[in-house]
Amino acid sequence: MSRPLFILTVALGIFSPISAIADWPQFRGPLGNGTAEGSDRLPTALDAERHIAWSTALPGRGLSSPVVAGDRIFVTAASGAEQQILHVFCFSTADGSELWERRFRATGRTMCHEKTSVAAPTPACDSERLFALFSSNDLFCLDFEGNLLWLRGLTFDYPNASNSLGLASSLLVAGDTLIAQIENDSESFAAGLDVHSGRNRWKIDRPKAANWTSPLLLRNTPAGDVVALQSTKGITAVLPETGAIVWEYADGASPIPSSAVAGEHLIVPSHGLTALKPPAANAAPTVVWQTGQLQPATASPVVHGDHVYILNGAGVLTAGRLSNGERLWRLRLEGPFGGSPVAASGRLYVFGERGIGQCIDLRGEEGVIVGTIDLGEPIQCTPAISGDAFYVRSDGHLWKIAGDPEP
C-alpha cells in the first residue's frame, strides 16, 4: 500500500499574483549555463564606493543563489542552532528594502557538512510563483506577495531521502512541472510536481549515490523539450510532463559541477568535459567532442559566445573552444571557489570563498582581470544577473553591485 503524500495546500481569500518575466529565474540563469543576455552596463572596475548600490543583512547560513523577477529578488537562508529555522526573503531590487519574509520550521533532517548549509538549493520561479527547497527536503510554494500556496514535507513522504553531508540540487521549472532531484545514498529519486498543487506528476528512481547537481531544460531537441538529470552514471533525459526516459548517456559524470546548455548541445562534466548532441527519442546521443584538458572542480562550466569556461581545483580559469573543446588560454584567479562564475557581454564574474570578486574581460585573445572587489565575507554562492546589476550573497549579507548611473 503506498504512503499518502504530505501536501498542505493553503486556500487564500484573495489571490492576485504579480505577473513578471523572471530575469534570473533559477540556478545559473534562464539558459542554464551561467550567462545573461542584454546586460551591457554591468560594472567592470568593481569599485566598492561606486558600484555597491546597497547591501542588506541576512540571518544564519545560506549558499543558495538569489533569483530575480522584475523588481523583486528572492533569497533563502537557515538559522538556529541546527539550522532548523528556514527563511524565504523578498527584497526590492531598487533599494534592498525588505518587502516580506516568511519563516518555517524544518520537518526533515538538517545535518550537513560545515561548509554547506540547509539553505543550499537555489529557489526557482515562474511568472507567478516562487518555489523554495531546503536540504531538509522541505519544499514551499509562495506567490510573489509571500502568501503560502502549498508545501511538501518530502521527508514525511520519503523518510530515507537524505545524506549526512546535506543536499544541494536546485529546482527547475519546466512549464507546469517543477523538477526536483533528491539524490543520495539511500532513497534516491527525481520527481516532477504540479506547480499549482505540489502533487507528484511523476517520480522515478535514481542511482543511489550522493549527488549535488541540478536538472537542466533542453529546449527544441529532436525529442522535444527534455530535462537532463545528471548523476555519477551519466545523463538521463526525461520528458518534463511525464518523467518518461527518452535517451541516456551512460559514460559517467561528476556529482558536483552541473552540466551547461550550449545551443543544441549539452556540455557535461564527464572525462573532463564532453559535448553531447541530443538525439531523437530512443536513440543514443552523439559525442561531439571530449577533452581532459577542461576539468571543472566544484564550479559548473559557463557557456558564453563561442567558448566554454571552467574553473579547476587550483583556481585556474580555462577557456575552451565550444566547437571542438580545444583549450585556448588559462588564467590564475584568486580563489578558492565554491560557487560558479556567471558571464554577460564579454565579461565573466566570479566570487571566491575569501570574499574577493573578480571581473575578467573575455573579449581579447586571452582573459584579463580588469576589476576586483573585496566584500569582506566568505562567499560560496553563484551570482545572479539582472539588467545593469548582479547580486551576490554570503551567510551574512546580500549585495547589489551595479553599473554607473546613466549620465
Coordinates of C-alpha atoms in Angstrom, one line a residue:
M1 CA 0.0 0.0 0.0
S2 CA 1.5 3.3 -1.0
R3 CA 2.1 6.1 1.6
P4 CA -0.2 9.1 1.1
L5 CA 1.7 12.3 0.1
F6 CA 2.1 15.0 2.7
I7 CA 0.8 18.1 1.0
L8 CA -0.5 21.2 2.6
T9 CA -2.5 23.5 0.3
V10 CA -3.4 26.9 1.6
A11 CA -6.7 28.5 0.3
L12 CA -6.4 32.3 0.1
G13 CA -9.4 34.5 0.2
I14 CA -7.8 36.9 -2.2
F15 CA -5.1 35.9 -4.6
S16 CA -3.7 38.4 -7.1
P17 CA -0.3 37.3 -8.2
I18 CA 2.2 39.7 -9.8
S19 CA 2.9 38.6 -13.3
A20 CA 6.5 39.1 -14.2
I21 CA 9.1 37.8 -16.6
A22 CA 11.9 36.4 -14.3
D23 CA 15.2 37.9 -15.3
W24 CA 17.2 35.2 -13.4
P25 CA 14.6 32.6 -12.5
Q26 CA 16.8 29.7 -11.4
F27 CA 20.3 28.4 -10.6
R28 CA 22.7 29.7 -13.3
G29 CA 20.1 31.8 -15.1
P30 CA 17.4 31.5 -17.7
L31 CA 19.5 29.5 -20.1
G32 CA 21.0 27.1 -17.6
N33 CA 24.6 28.0 -18.5
G34 CA 25.5 30.9 -16.2
T35 CA 25.0 33.5 -19.0
A36 CA 22.8 36.6 -19.2
E37 CA 21.9 38.4 -22.4
G38 CA 21.3 42.1 -22.8
S39 CA 23.3 43.2 -19.7
D40 CA 25.6 45.7 -21.4
R41 CA 26.1 48.1 -18.5
L42 CA 27.4 45.8 -15.8
P43 CA 30.3 47.3 -13.8
T44 CA 33.8 46.4 -14.8
A45 CA 36.2 48.1 -12.4
L46 CA 34.2 46.9 -9.3
D47 CA 34.9 49.9 -7.2
A48 CA 33.2 49.4 -3.8
E49 CA 32.2 53.1 -3.3
R50 CA 30.9 53.4 -6.9
H51 CA 29.4 50.1 -7.6
I52 CA 27.9 48.7 -4.3
A53 CA 24.3 50.0 -4.8
W54 CA 23.1 48.5 -1.5
S55 CA 23.6 45.7 1.0
T56 CA 21.2 44.1 3.4
A57 CA 21.7 41.7 6.3
L58 CA 20.7 38.0 6.2
P59 CA 20.4 35.7 9.2
G60 CA 22.0 32.3 9.7
R61 CA 23.6 30.4 6.8
G62 CA 23.0 30.2 3.1
L63 CA 24.7 29.1 -0.1
S64 CA 21.7 29.4 -2.4
S65 CA 21.9 31.9 -5.2
P66 CA 19.4 34.8 -5.4
V67 CA 16.7 34.7 -8.1
V68 CA 15.3 37.8 -9.7
A69 CA 11.8 38.5 -11.2
G70 CA 11.1 42.1 -12.3
D71 CA 11.7 44.5 -9.3
R72 CA 11.9 41.7 -6.8
I73 CA 14.8 39.5 -5.6
F74 CA 14.3 36.3 -3.6
V75 CA 16.8 34.5 -1.4
T76 CA 16.7 31.8 1.2
A77 CA 18.6 31.3 4.5
A78 CA 18.6 29.0 7.5
S79 CA 19.2 30.0 11.1
G80 CA 19.1 28.4 14.6
A81 CA 21.5 26.1 16.4
E82 CA 20.7 23.3 14.0
Q83 CA 19.6 25.5 11.0
Q84 CA 16.1 24.4 11.7
I85 CA 14.5 27.8 11.0
L86 CA 14.0 28.2 7.3
H87 CA 13.8 31.7 5.8
V88 CA 12.4 33.0 2.5
F89 CA 13.0 36.7 1.8
C90 CA 11.8 39.1 -0.9
F91 CA 13.7 42.4 -1.3
S92 CA 13.3 45.3 -3.6
T93 CA 15.9 45.4 -6.4
A94 CA 15.8 49.2 -6.3
D95 CA 17.0 49.8 -2.8
G96 CA 17.3 46.5 -1.0
S97 CA 14.3 47.1 1.3
E98 CA 12.7 44.0 2.7
L99 CA 9.3 43.5 1.1
W100 CA 8.5 40.4 3.1
E101 CA 10.0 37.5 5.0
R102 CA 8.4 34.0 5.7
R103 CA 9.8 31.7 8.3
F104 CA 9.2 27.9 8.6
R105 CA 10.5 25.2 10.8
A106 CA 12.3 22.3 9.1
T107 CA 10.4 19.0 9.2
G108 CA 13.3 16.9 7.9
R109 CA 17.0 16.4 8.8
T110 CA 19.2 19.4 9.0
M111 CA 22.6 17.7 9.3
C112 CA 25.1 18.9 6.7
H113 CA 28.8 19.5 6.1
E114 CA 30.2 22.5 7.9
K115 CA 31.0 24.2 4.6
T116 CA 27.5 23.9 3.3
S117 CA 24.0 24.9 4.6
V118 CA 20.4 23.7 4.9
A119 CA 19.7 26.7 2.5
A120 CA 22.0 25.3 -0.2
P121 CA 19.5 24.6 -3.1
T122 CA 18.7 27.7 -5.2
P123 CA 15.0 28.5 -5.5
A124 CA 13.2 28.9 -8.8
C125 CA 10.3 30.9 -10.0
D126 CA 7.8 31.2 -12.9
S127 CA 5.7 34.3 -13.7
E128 CA 3.5 33.9 -10.6
R129 CA 5.1 31.6 -8.0
L130 CA 8.3 31.1 -6.1
F131 CA 9.5 27.6 -5.2
A132 CA 12.0 27.2 -2.4
L133 CA 13.6 23.8 -1.5
F134 CA 15.9 23.3 1.5
S135 CA 18.3 20.5 2.3
S136 CA 15.8 19.3 5.0
N137 CA 13.6 18.3 2.0
D138 CA 11.1 21.0 2.9
L139 CA 9.6 22.5 -0.3
F140 CA 7.4 25.7 -0.3
C141 CA 5.4 27.4 -3.0
L142 CA 4.6 31.1 -2.4
D143 CA 3.2 33.8 -4.6
F144 CA 5.2 37.0 -5.1
E145 CA 3.5 38.6 -2.2
G146 CA 4.7 35.9 0.2
N147 CA 1.4 34.1 0.5
L148 CA 1.9 30.3 1.1
L149 CA 0.2 28.3 -1.7
W150 CA 1.3 24.8 -0.7
L151 CA 4.2 23.0 0.9
R152 CA 5.6 19.5 0.8
G153 CA 7.4 17.7 3.6
L154 CA 9.3 15.3 1.4
T155 CA 11.0 13.6 4.3
F156 CA 7.5 12.6 5.5
D157 CA 6.8 11.1 2.1
Y158 CA 10.3 9.6 1.6
P159 CA 11.9 9.2 5.0
N160 CA 15.3 7.9 3.8
A161 CA 15.9 10.6 1.3
S162 CA 18.9 12.4 2.8
N163 CA 22.7 12.2 3.3
S164 CA 25.0 13.3 6.1
L165 CA 26.7 16.0 4.0
G166 CA 23.5 17.8 3.0
L167 CA 21.6 18.1 -0.2
A168 CA 22.1 21.0 -2.7
S169 CA 20.4 20.2 -6.0
S170 CA 18.4 23.2 -7.2
L171 CA 14.9 23.3 -8.6
L172 CA 13.9 23.7 -12.2
V173 CA 10.5 24.9 -13.6
A174 CA 9.5 23.4 -17.0
G175 CA 6.1 24.6 -18.0
D176 CA 3.6 23.5 -15.4
T177 CA 6.1 21.0 -13.9
L178 CA 8.5 21.6 -11.1
I179 CA 11.6 19.3 -11.2
A180 CA 13.3 18.2 -8.0
Q181 CA 16.4 15.9 -7.8
I182 CA 16.5 14.3 -4.3
E183 CA 19.5 12.1 -4.9
N184 CA 21.5 10.4 -2.1
D185 CA 22.9 7.0 -0.9
S186 CA 19.6 5.7 0.1
E187 CA 16.1 6.7 -1.1
S188 CA 17.2 8.5 -4.3
F189 CA 14.7 9.8 -6.8
A190 CA 13.7 12.6 -9.1
A191 CA 10.2 14.0 -9.2
G192 CA 8.0 16.2 -11.4
L193 CA 5.5 18.1 -9.3
D194 CA 2.4 20.1 -10.5
V195 CA 3.2 23.7 -9.9
H196 CA -0.4 24.5 -8.9
S197 CA -0.9 21.8 -6.3
G198 CA 2.5 20.4 -5.4
R199 CA 1.3 16.8 -6.2
N200 CA 3.6 14.4 -8.0
R201 CA 3.0 14.1 -11.7
W202 CA 5.7 11.5 -11.8
K203 CA 8.5 10.1 -9.7
I204 CA 11.4 7.9 -10.9
D205 CA 14.1 6.1 -9.0
R206 CA 17.7 7.4 -9.4
P207 CA 21.1 6.0 -8.8
K208 CA 21.8 5.5 -5.1
A209 CA 24.8 7.8 -4.8
A210 CA 25.4 11.3 -3.3
N211 CA 24.7 13.9 -6.0
W212 CA 24.7 17.7 -5.8
T213 CA 24.0 18.5 -9.5
S214 CA 20.9 20.3 -10.7
P215 CA 18.5 19.5 -13.5
L216 CA 18.6 21.4 -16.9
L217 CA 15.9 22.0 -19.5
L218 CA 17.0 21.3 -23.1
R219 CA 14.6 23.0 -25.5
N220 CA 13.6 22.0 -29.0
T221 CA 15.7 18.9 -29.2
P222 CA 14.8 16.2 -31.8
A223 CA 12.9 14.5 -28.9
G224 CA 11.2 17.8 -27.9
D225 CA 11.8 19.6 -24.7
V226 CA 13.6 17.3 -22.3
V227 CA 15.0 17.6 -18.7
A228 CA 18.6 16.4 -18.3
L229 CA 19.3 14.7 -15.0
Q230 CA 22.9 14.2 -14.1
S231 CA 24.5 11.7 -11.8
T232 CA 27.6 9.6 -11.4
K233 CA 26.2 7.2 -14.0
G234 CA 25.9 9.9 -16.7
I235 CA 22.9 11.8 -18.1
T236 CA 19.3 10.7 -18.2
A237 CA 16.9 12.8 -20.4
V238 CA 13.2 12.7 -19.5
L239 CA 10.1 14.3 -20.6
P240 CA 9.1 17.1 -18.1
E241 CA 5.4 16.3 -18.2
T242 CA 5.6 12.5 -17.6
G243 CA 9.2 11.6 -16.5
A244 CA 9.4 9.1 -19.4
I245 CA 13.1 8.4 -20.3
V246 CA 13.8 9.4 -23.9
W247 CA 17.6 8.8 -24.0
E248 CA 20.6 8.2 -21.8
Y249 CA 24.4 8.9 -21.8
A250 CA 25.9 6.2 -19.6
D251 CA 29.6 7.0 -19.6
G252 CA 29.6 8.7 -16.2
A253 CA 29.6 12.3 -15.0
S254 CA 30.6 14.3 -12.0
P255 CA 28.2 14.5 -9.0
I256 CA 29.3 18.2 -8.1
P257 CA 29.5 20.6 -11.1
S258 CA 26.4 20.6 -13.2
S259 CA 26.2 20.5 -17.0
A260 CA 25.6 23.5 -19.1
V261 CA 23.3 24.2 -22.1
A262 CA 25.1 25.3 -25.3
G263 CA 22.6 25.8 -28.1
E264 CA 21.8 22.4 -29.4
H265 CA 24.5 20.8 -27.3
L266 CA 24.9 19.8 -23.7
I267 CA 28.3 20.3 -22.1
V268 CA 28.8 17.6 -19.4
P269 CA 31.5 17.3 -16.7
S270 CA 32.4 13.8 -17.9
H271 CA 36.0 12.7 -18.6
G272 CA 37.0 16.3 -18.2
L273 CA 34.3 17.9 -20.5
T274 CA 32.1 16.1 -23.0
A275 CA 29.9 17.8 -25.6
L276 CA 26.7 15.8 -26.4
K277 CA 24.3 16.4 -29.2
P278 CA 20.8 15.3 -28.0
P279 CA 19.2 12.6 -30.2
A280 CA 15.7 11.7 -31.1
A281 CA 13.8 9.6 -28.7
N282 CA 15.1 6.1 -28.0
A283 CA 18.5 6.8 -29.6
A284 CA 21.9 7.5 -28.3
P285 CA 23.3 11.0 -28.0
T286 CA 26.3 11.9 -30.2
V287 CA 29.6 12.7 -28.5
V288 CA 30.7 15.8 -30.4
W289 CA 34.0 16.1 -28.5
Q290 CA 35.6 15.1 -25.3
T291 CA 38.7 16.5 -23.6
G292 CA 40.6 16.0 -20.4
Q293 CA 42.1 19.5 -20.7
L294 CA 38.9 21.1 -19.4
Q295 CA 38.4 19.6 -16.0
P296 CA 36.0 21.6 -13.7
A297 CA 36.3 21.2 -9.9
T298 CA 33.3 22.5 -7.9
A299 CA 32.2 25.3 -10.2
S300 CA 29.9 24.4 -13.1
P301 CA 31.1 25.3 -16.6
V302 CA 29.9 28.6 -18.2
V303 CA 29.0 28.8 -21.9
H304 CA 29.3 32.3 -23.3
G305 CA 29.5 33.1 -27.0
D306 CA 31.7 30.6 -28.8
H307 CA 33.5 29.5 -25.7
V308 CA 33.2 27.4 -22.6
Y309 CA 34.9 28.4 -19.4
I310 CA 35.8 26.1 -16.4
L311 CA 37.5 26.7 -13.0
N312 CA 39.8 23.9 -11.9
G313 CA 40.7 22.9 -8.3
A314 CA 43.7 25.3 -8.3
G315 CA 41.6 28.3 -9.1
V316 CA 42.7 28.5 -12.8
L317 CA 40.1 29.8 -15.3
T318 CA 40.4 27.9 -18.6
A319 CA 38.8 28.9 -21.9
G320 CA 37.9 26.2 -24.5
R321 CA 36.5 26.5 -28.0
L322 CA 32.9 25.4 -28.0
S323 CA 33.0 23.8 -31.4
N324 CA 35.7 21.3 -30.7
G325 CA 36.9 21.6 -27.0
E326 CA 40.3 23.0 -27.9
R327 CA 41.9 24.7 -24.9
L328 CA 42.7 28.3 -25.7
W329 CA 44.1 30.0 -22.7
R330 CA 44.4 29.8 -18.9
L331 CA 44.3 32.5 -16.2
R332 CA 45.0 32.1 -12.5
L333 CA 42.4 33.7 -10.2
E334 CA 42.3 34.4 -6.5
G335 CA 40.4 31.5 -5.1
P336 CA 39.4 29.1 -3.8
F337 CA 35.9 28.9 -5.3
G338 CA 32.7 27.2 -4.0
G339 CA 30.2 28.9 -6.4
S340 CA 30.2 29.1 -10.1
P341 CA 31.0 32.1 -12.4
V342 CA 28.5 34.0 -14.5
A343 CA 29.0 35.9 -17.7
A344 CA 27.5 38.7 -19.8
S345 CA 28.6 41.0 -22.6
G346 CA 32.1 39.6 -22.9
R347 CA 32.9 39.7 -19.1
L348 CA 32.9 37.0 -16.5
Y349 CA 32.3 37.5 -12.8
V350 CA 33.3 35.1 -10.0
F351 CA 33.4 35.4 -6.2
G352 CA 35.7 33.3 -4.1
E353 CA 35.5 31.9 -0.6
R354 CA 37.6 34.7 0.8
G355 CA 35.1 37.3 -0.4
I356 CA 37.1 38.5 -3.4
G357 CA 35.1 39.2 -6.5
Q358 CA 36.8 39.4 -9.9
C359 CA 35.8 40.6 -13.3
I360 CA 37.6 39.0 -16.3
D361 CA 37.4 40.6 -19.7
L362 CA 36.9 37.8 -22.2
R363 CA 37.0 39.9 -25.4
G364 CA 40.7 39.7 -26.3
E365 CA 42.9 36.8 -27.3
E366 CA 43.2 35.9 -23.6
G367 CA 41.3 36.7 -20.5
V368 CA 42.4 39.7 -18.4
I369 CA 41.4 40.5 -14.8
V370 CA 40.1 44.1 -15.1
G371 CA 38.4 44.5 -11.7
T372 CA 38.4 43.2 -8.2
I373 CA 36.3 43.9 -5.1
D374 CA 36.6 42.6 -1.5
L375 CA 33.3 42.1 0.2
G376 CA 35.0 41.0 3.4
E377 CA 32.9 37.8 4.0
P378 CA 33.3 34.3 2.7
I379 CA 31.2 33.7 -0.4
Q380 CA 30.2 30.4 -1.9
C381 CA 27.2 31.3 -3.9
T382 CA 26.8 31.8 -7.7
P383 CA 25.8 35.4 -8.5
A384 CA 22.5 36.4 -10.3
I385 CA 22.4 38.9 -13.1
S386 CA 19.6 41.3 -13.9
G387 CA 19.8 44.4 -16.1
D388 CA 22.8 46.5 -15.2
A389 CA 23.4 44.8 -11.9
F390 CA 24.4 41.5 -10.3
Y391 CA 23.5 40.1 -6.9
V392 CA 25.7 38.1 -4.6
R393 CA 25.2 36.8 -1.1
S394 CA 27.2 35.5 1.8
D395 CA 25.9 34.0 5.0
G396 CA 25.5 37.5 6.4
H397 CA 24.6 39.8 3.6
L398 CA 23.1 40.2 0.1
W399 CA 24.7 42.8 -2.1
K400 CA 23.6 44.6 -5.3
I401 CA 26.6 45.6 -7.5
A402 CA 25.5 47.9 -10.3
G403 CA 27.0 49.8 -13.1
D404 CA 27.3 53.6 -13.1
P405 CA 24.1 55.6 -13.4
E406 CA 23.1 56.9 -16.8
P407 CA 24.6 60.3 -17.4

